[in-house]
Coordinates of C-alpha atoms in Angstrom, one line a residue:
X1 CA -0.2 -0.1 -0.1
X2 CA 3.0 2.3 0.7
X3 CA 4.4 1.8 -2.5
X4 CA 1.1 2.4 -4.6
X5 CA 0.9 5.7 -2.4
X6 CA 4.4 6.7 -3.2
X7 CA 3.8 6.2 -6.9
X8 CA 0.4 8.1 -6.8
X9 CA 2.2 11.0 -5.1
X10 CA 5.1 11.0 -7.6
X11 CA 2.8 10.9 -10.7
X12 CA 0.6 14.0 -9.1
X13 CA 3.9 15.9 -8.4
X14 CA 4.9 15.2 -12.0
X15 CA 2.0 17.2 -13.1
X16 CA 2.4 19.8 -10.2
X17 CA -0.5 22.2 -9.2
X18 CA -3.6 22.8 -10.8
X19 CA -3.4 25.5 -13.4
X20 CA -6.8 27.0 -12.6
X21 CA -7.4 26.9 -9.3
X22 CA -3.8 26.5 -7.9
X23 CA -5.0 24.9 -4.9
X24 CA -4.9 21.2 -5.2
X25 CA -2.4 18.8 -7.3
X26 CA -3.4 18.4 -11.0
X27 CA -5.0 15.1 -12.2
X28 CA -5.6 15.8 -15.8
X29 CA -3.7 17.5 -18.8
X30 CA -5.5 18.8 -21.6
X31 CA -4.7 16.9 -24.8
X32 CA -4.9 20.2 -27.1
X33 CA -3.4 23.0 -24.6
X34 CA -1.7 20.8 -22.3
X35 CA -3.4 22.9 -19.1
X36 CA -3.2 20.8 -16.0
X37 CA -6.3 20.7 -14.0
X38 CA -7.4 18.9 -11.1
X39 CA -11.1 18.2 -11.4
X40 CA -14.0 18.4 -14.1
X41 CA -15.2 21.8 -12.8
X42 CA -11.7 23.0 -13.5
X43 CA -11.6 21.3 -16.8
X44 CA -14.8 23.1 -17.9
X45 CA -13.4 26.5 -16.7
X46 CA -10.4 26.3 -18.7
X47 CA -12.2 25.4 -21.9
X48 CA -14.5 28.4 -21.4
X49 CA -11.7 30.8 -20.7
X50 CA -9.3 29.6 -23.4
X51 CA -11.8 28.7 -26.0
X52 CA -10.5 25.2 -25.9
X53 CA -12.3 22.0 -27.4
X54 CA -10.1 19.9 -25.6
X55 CA -9.3 17.7 -28.8
X56 CA -5.6 16.9 -29.5
X57 CA -4.1 18.7 -32.5
X58 CA -3.5 15.7 -34.8
X59 CA -1.1 17.7 -37.1
X60 CA 0.9 18.9 -34.2
X61 CA 4.7 18.0 -34.5
X62 CA 6.0 15.2 -32.5
X63 CA 9.5 14.6 -32.4
X64 CA 10.4 10.9 -33.4
X65 CA 12.0 10.0 -30.2
X66 CA 8.9 10.9 -28.4
X67 CA 6.6 8.9 -30.7
X68 CA 4.6 6.2 -29.1
X69 CA 2.0 3.3 -30.3
X70 CA -0.7 6.0 -29.9
X71 CA 0.8 8.6 -32.3
X72 CA 1.6 6.4 -34.7
X73 CA -2.3 4.6 -34.7
X74 CA -3.5 8.2 -34.5
X75 CA -1.4 9.3 -37.7
X76 CA -2.5 6.2 -39.5
X77 CA -6.3 6.9 -39.1
X78 CA -5.7 10.6 -39.9
X79 CA -4.1 9.7 -43.3
X80 CA -7.0 7.3 -43.7
X81 CA -9.6 10.2 -43.3
X82 CA -7.8 12.4 -45.6
X83 CA -7.8 9.5 -48.5
X84 CA -11.4 9.0 -48.0
X85 CA -12.0 12.8 -48.2
X86 CA -10.2 13.1 -51.4
X87 CA -12.0 10.2 -52.9
X88 CA -15.6 11.8 -51.8
X89 CA -14.5 15.0 -54.0
X90 CA -13.6 13.0 -56.8
X91 CA -17.0 11.6 -56.9
X92 CA -18.7 15.0 -56.7
X93 CA -20.9 15.2 -59.6
X94 CA -20.8 19.1 -59.3
X95 CA -16.8 19.1 -59.5
X96 CA -16.4 16.5 -62.4
X97 CA -16.4 19.3 -65.4
X98 CA -13.6 21.4 -64.6
X99 CA -10.8 21.3 -67.3
X100 CA -11.0 24.1 -69.7
X101 CA -14.8 23.2 -70.9
X102 CA -13.2 19.8 -72.2
X103 CA -15.7 17.3 -70.4
X104 CA -18.9 18.8 -70.4
X105 CA -22.2 16.8 -70.1
X106 CA -23.6 16.0 -73.5
X107 CA -26.2 18.5 -74.0
X108 CA -24.1 21.3 -73.0
X109 CA -21.5 20.3 -75.2
X110 CA -23.7 20.2 -78.1
X111 CA -24.9 23.6 -77.3
X112 CA -21.4 24.8 -77.4
X113 CA -20.7 23.1 -80.6
X114 CA -24.0 24.7 -82.1
X115 CA -22.9 28.0 -80.8
X116 CA -19.4 27.8 -82.2
X117 CA -21.1 27.0 -85.7
X118 CA -22.5 30.6 -85.3
X119 CA -19.2 32.0 -84.5
X120 CA -20.2 32.4 -80.8
X121 CA -17.9 31.6 -78.2
X122 CA -20.1 30.2 -75.4
X123 CA -18.4 29.6 -72.1
X124 CA -20.4 27.6 -69.7
X125 CA -19.6 27.8 -65.9
X126 CA -19.5 24.9 -63.3
X127 CA -23.0 23.7 -61.8
X128 CA -22.3 25.3 -58.4
X129 CA -22.0 29.0 -59.9
X130 CA -25.4 31.1 -59.7
X131 CA -25.0 32.5 -63.1
X132 CA -25.2 28.8 -64.4
X133 CA -28.2 28.1 -62.4
X134 CA -30.0 31.0 -63.5
X135 CA -29.3 30.3 -67.2
X136 CA -32.4 29.2 -69.2
X137 CA -30.9 29.4 -72.6
X138 CA -32.1 26.4 -74.7
X139 CA -31.4 24.9 -78.0
X140 CA -34.0 23.4 -80.2
X141 CA -32.6 21.0 -82.4
X142 CA -35.5 20.3 -84.7
X143 CA -35.5 23.6 -85.6
X144 CA -31.7 24.3 -85.0
X145 CA -32.4 27.6 -83.3
X146 CA -31.3 29.0 -80.1
X147 CA -33.5 30.6 -77.4
X148 CA -31.3 32.9 -75.3
X149 CA -31.9 34.2 -71.7
X150 CA -31.1 37.8 -71.9
X151 CA -30.7 40.3 -69.0
X152 CA -31.9 43.7 -70.0
X153 CA -30.3 46.4 -68.2
X154 CA -31.7 50.1 -68.6
X155 CA -28.6 52.0 -67.9
X156 CA -30.2 55.5 -67.8
X157 CA -33.3 54.3 -65.7
X158 CA -30.5 52.8 -63.0
X159 CA -28.9 56.2 -63.0
X160 CA -32.0 58.1 -62.3
X161 CA -33.2 55.7 -59.6
X162 CA -30.1 56.3 -58.0
X163 CA -30.5 60.0 -57.8
X164 CA -34.2 59.6 -56.6
X165 CA -33.0 57.0 -54.1
X166 CA -35.7 54.8 -55.4
X167 CA -34.7 51.3 -54.9
X168 CA -37.5 49.8 -57.4
X169 CA -36.3 47.0 -60.0
X170 CA -37.5 48.7 -63.3
X171 CA -34.0 49.0 -64.5
X172 CA -33.4 45.1 -64.6
X173 CA -35.5 42.9 -66.8
X174 CA -35.1 39.2 -67.6
X175 CA -36.4 37.6 -70.7
X176 CA -36.0 33.5 -70.1
X177 CA -36.1 32.5 -73.9
X178 CA -35.6 34.9 -76.8
X179 CA -35.3 33.7 -80.5
X180 CA -32.0 34.3 -82.2
X181 CA -33.9 35.0 -85.6
X182 CA -35.6 38.1 -84.0
X183 CA -34.2 41.6 -83.9
X184 CA -32.9 43.4 -81.1
X185 CA -35.9 45.8 -81.5
X186 CA -38.7 43.3 -81.6
X187 CA -37.3 41.6 -78.5
X188 CA -37.3 45.0 -76.8
X189 CA -40.8 46.3 -78.6
X190 CA -42.7 44.9 -75.1
X191 CA -41.0 47.1 -72.9
X192 CA -41.0 50.3 -75.0
X193 CA -44.5 49.9 -76.8
X194 CA -47.2 51.6 -74.5
X195 CA -49.6 49.3 -76.1
X196 CA -47.9 46.2 -74.6
X197 CA -48.9 44.9 -71.0
X198 CA -45.6 45.0 -69.6
X199 CA -44.8 48.6 -70.9
X200 CA -47.6 49.9 -69.1
X201 CA -46.7 48.2 -65.8
X202 CA -43.3 49.5 -65.6
X203 CA -44.0 52.9 -67.3
X204 CA -42.8 54.9 -64.3
X205 CA -39.3 53.4 -64.7
X206 CA -39.4 53.4 -68.7
X207 CA -41.3 56.5 -69.3
X208 CA -38.1 58.0 -71.1
X209 CA -37.3 55.1 -73.1
X210 CA -41.1 55.1 -74.5
X211 CA -40.9 58.6 -75.4
X212 CA -37.9 58.2 -77.2
X213 CA -39.2 55.1 -79.1
X214 CA -37.2 52.0 -80.7
X215 CA -35.6 54.5 -83.2
X216 CA -33.6 56.7 -80.6
X217 CA -32.3 53.6 -78.3
X218 CA -28.7 52.4 -78.3
X219 CA -27.7 48.7 -77.2
X220 CA -24.5 47.6 -75.8
X221 CA -23.5 43.9 -75.1
X222 CA -21.5 43.2 -71.8
X223 CA -18.0 42.3 -73.0
X224 CA -16.6 38.7 -71.8
X225 CA -13.2 37.2 -72.5
X226 CA -11.3 40.3 -73.3
X227 CA -9.2 42.4 -70.9
X228 CA -10.9 44.9 -68.7
X229 CA -14.3 43.4 -69.7
X230 CA -15.7 44.8 -66.7
X231 CA -15.8 48.1 -68.0
X232 CA -16.1 47.5 -71.7
X233 CA -19.0 46.6 -74.0
X234 CA -19.8 46.3 -77.9
X235 CA -22.3 48.3 -79.4
X236 CA -25.2 46.4 -81.1
X237 CA -27.4 47.1 -84.1
X238 CA -31.1 47.1 -83.7
X239 CA -32.2 46.3 -86.9
X240 CA -30.0 43.0 -86.8
X241 CA -31.0 39.6 -85.5
X242 CA -29.9 38.6 -82.3
X243 CA -27.9 35.9 -83.8
X244 CA -26.0 38.5 -86.1
X245 CA -25.4 40.8 -83.2
X246 CA -23.8 37.7 -81.2
X247 CA -21.6 36.6 -83.9
X248 CA -17.9 37.2 -83.1
X249 CA -18.6 37.6 -79.2
X250 CA -17.7 35.6 -76.3
X251 CA -20.9 34.9 -74.1
X252 CA -20.4 33.6 -70.4
X253 CA -23.7 31.5 -69.9
X254 CA -26.0 34.1 -71.3
X255 CA -25.8 37.7 -72.6
X256 CA -26.2 40.6 -70.7
X257 CA -27.4 43.8 -72.9
X258 CA -27.4 47.6 -71.8
X259 CA -30.1 49.8 -73.0
X260 CA -29.6 53.7 -73.2
X261 CA -31.5 56.4 -75.0
X262 CA -27.9 58.2 -75.7
X263 CA -25.7 57.5 -78.5
X264 CA -22.8 56.6 -76.2
X265 CA -22.4 53.6 -73.7
X266 CA -23.4 53.6 -70.3
X267 CA -21.5 55.6 -67.8
X268 CA -18.1 53.8 -66.7
X269 CA -17.9 51.7 -69.9
X270 CA -16.0 52.5 -73.3
X271 CA -17.0 50.9 -76.6
X272 CA -14.7 48.1 -78.0
X273 CA -14.9 46.4 -81.8
X274 CA -15.3 43.0 -82.1
X275 CA -13.0 42.3 -84.9
X276 CA -10.4 44.5 -83.8
X277 CA -10.4 43.3 -80.1
X278 CA -9.8 39.5 -81.5
X279 CA -6.9 41.1 -83.8
X280 CA -5.2 42.5 -80.6
X281 CA -6.0 39.9 -78.1
X282 CA -5.2 36.8 -80.0
X283 CA -2.5 37.9 -82.5
X284 CA -1.2 41.1 -80.9
X285 CA 0.8 39.5 -78.3
X286 CA 2.3 37.1 -80.8
X287 CA 3.3 39.5 -83.2
X288 CA 4.6 41.8 -80.6
X289 CA 6.9 38.9 -79.3
X290 CA 7.9 37.9 -82.6
X291 CA 8.9 41.5 -83.7
X292 CA 10.8 41.9 -80.3
X293 CA 12.6 38.8 -81.2
X294 CA 13.5 39.9 -84.6
X295 CA 14.4 43.4 -83.9
X296 CA 18.0 42.6 -82.4
X297 CA 18.7 40.8 -85.7
X298 CA 17.3 43.7 -87.8
X299 CA 19.8 46.0 -86.6
X300 CA 22.1 47.6 -89.4
X301 CA 19.8 46.0 -91.7
X302 CA 20.8 48.1 -94.8
X303 CA 24.3 47.1 -94.4
X304 CA 23.2 43.2 -94.0
X305 CA 21.3 43.4 -96.8
X306 CA 23.9 44.6 -99.1
X307 CA 26.2 41.9 -97.9
X308 CA 23.7 39.1 -98.5
X309 CA 23.0 40.7 -102.0
X310 CA 26.5 40.6 -102.9
X311 CA 27.0 36.9 -101.7
X312 CA 24.3 35.8 -103.9
X313 CA 25.9 37.5 -106.9
X314 CA 29.4 36.0 -106.0
X315 CA 27.1 32.5 -105.4
X316 CA 25.8 32.8 -109.0
X317 CA 29.0 33.5 -110.4
X318 CA 30.7 30.4 -108.8
X319 CA 27.6 28.2 -110.2
X320 CA 28.4 29.6 -113.6
X321 CA 32.2 29.2 -113.4
X322 CA 31.4 25.4 -112.0
X323 CA 29.2 24.5 -115.1
X324 CA 32.0 25.9 -117.6
X325 CA 34.6 24.3 -116.3
X326 CA 33.1 20.9 -115.4
X327 CA 34.0 17.4 -116.9
X328 CA 32.1 16.2 -119.8
X329 CA 30.9 13.6 -117.4
X330 CA 29.6 16.3 -115.6
X331 CA 31.8 15.7 -112.3
X332 CA 32.9 19.3 -110.9
X333 CA 35.0 19.9 -107.7
X334 CA 32.5 22.2 -106.5
X335 CA 34.3 22.1 -102.9
X336 CA 37.4 23.1 -104.2
X337 CA 36.2 26.0 -106.6
X338 CA 33.9 27.3 -103.7
X339 CA 36.5 27.3 -101.2
X340 CA 38.7 29.7 -103.8
X341 CA 35.8 31.9 -104.0
X342 CA 35.7 32.0 -100.2
X343 CA 38.9 32.8 -99.9
X344 CA 38.8 35.5 -102.2
X345 CA 35.7 37.0 -100.1
X346 CA 37.4 36.8 -96.8
X347 CA 40.4 38.5 -98.2

C-alpha cells in the first residue's frame, strides 16, 4: 500500500499544481493546450476561458524520439480520413467538369458546338455558380435555333433611380428565352411600346425610353473574355437579329445587354470593336513578341542586306564557273572552286 501511495504522489507531483485553481494537485492534462487541471469543474473553466475544445491537435509536430504507439495509430487513422475525403471530392458530380470546358455533359457540349458554328464562343460555368443556375438558354435541335436568356439593363433608368434613391427594379428585366432570329428591336418592343402590357406596368421607370421609342435607343453588349471586360461593351445594331449581333462575341452563359437612350455607352463603359479586339488579343501579343525577337537581328539592316546581296551575286558566279569548267561527265570539284571563292571573299 505504501508503494502505491508513493507512486500516486510521484505522478501527481510530476503534473504539479492545478493551473486553474492553484489549490490542489493536478490530475489531468488537456490533450490540446496541455493545461493541467485537478477536477471536472476546472476543466470546464479552462475550456470556457481559453476557448479550447479539448481535442488533440493531430497535425502537431511530435519528435520521433517521443513517438508512441498511440501517436502512430492516430497518424494512420488521420491519413485514412484524408484519403476518404479526397475520394469523396473526386466523386462529387458538381465538380467533375473543371478542365477548360473539355469534359462537358452531352447537352452542354452540343450547345457549345452549335454556338461555335454561329461564330459565338459560349463559355459555360460550373453547376455551383449562380449564373449557371439562372441560365435558361435552350437549343431547339429540330429547328436548329437558340433561345437565349437575356438580361436587359436600362442604364439611364438605373442612374435616375440612384439619384432619386428609389430602390425599384425597373432598370433590370429578364427574358427567359429570346428567339435568336428576332431583331433586338422586336425583342425589346414589349418594354417600349405603350400598347404592350409589360410596358404599361413599368411605365414609371421606362417612361423616357417609351417617349424616345425604339429608333432612338442604343444597345450595348457586356464584353466577356477580353481585357478589362468589366468596363467594356460592344455596340449592337437594333435592326439586326440576335444571332447576327452575337456573332464574333464571347458569351458567358447568357448575354447581358445595356439599353440607353443616348448614342454613347453607359457611364463607366467604353466601346470596343469585336474584330479589332480579336486581332489585338489573339494575334497582338504573338506579333509583338515576334517583332521583339526579330528586332535585334534587324539591327544595321541596310548593311546586312547589301552583304547578302553581294554574296548571292558571287554565289551565282560560282555556279556559272562550275558549269563552264565541269568535266564532260558532269563531275565538278564544287568544293574546291567554292573554297577559292570563299577565300577571295574573306580577303
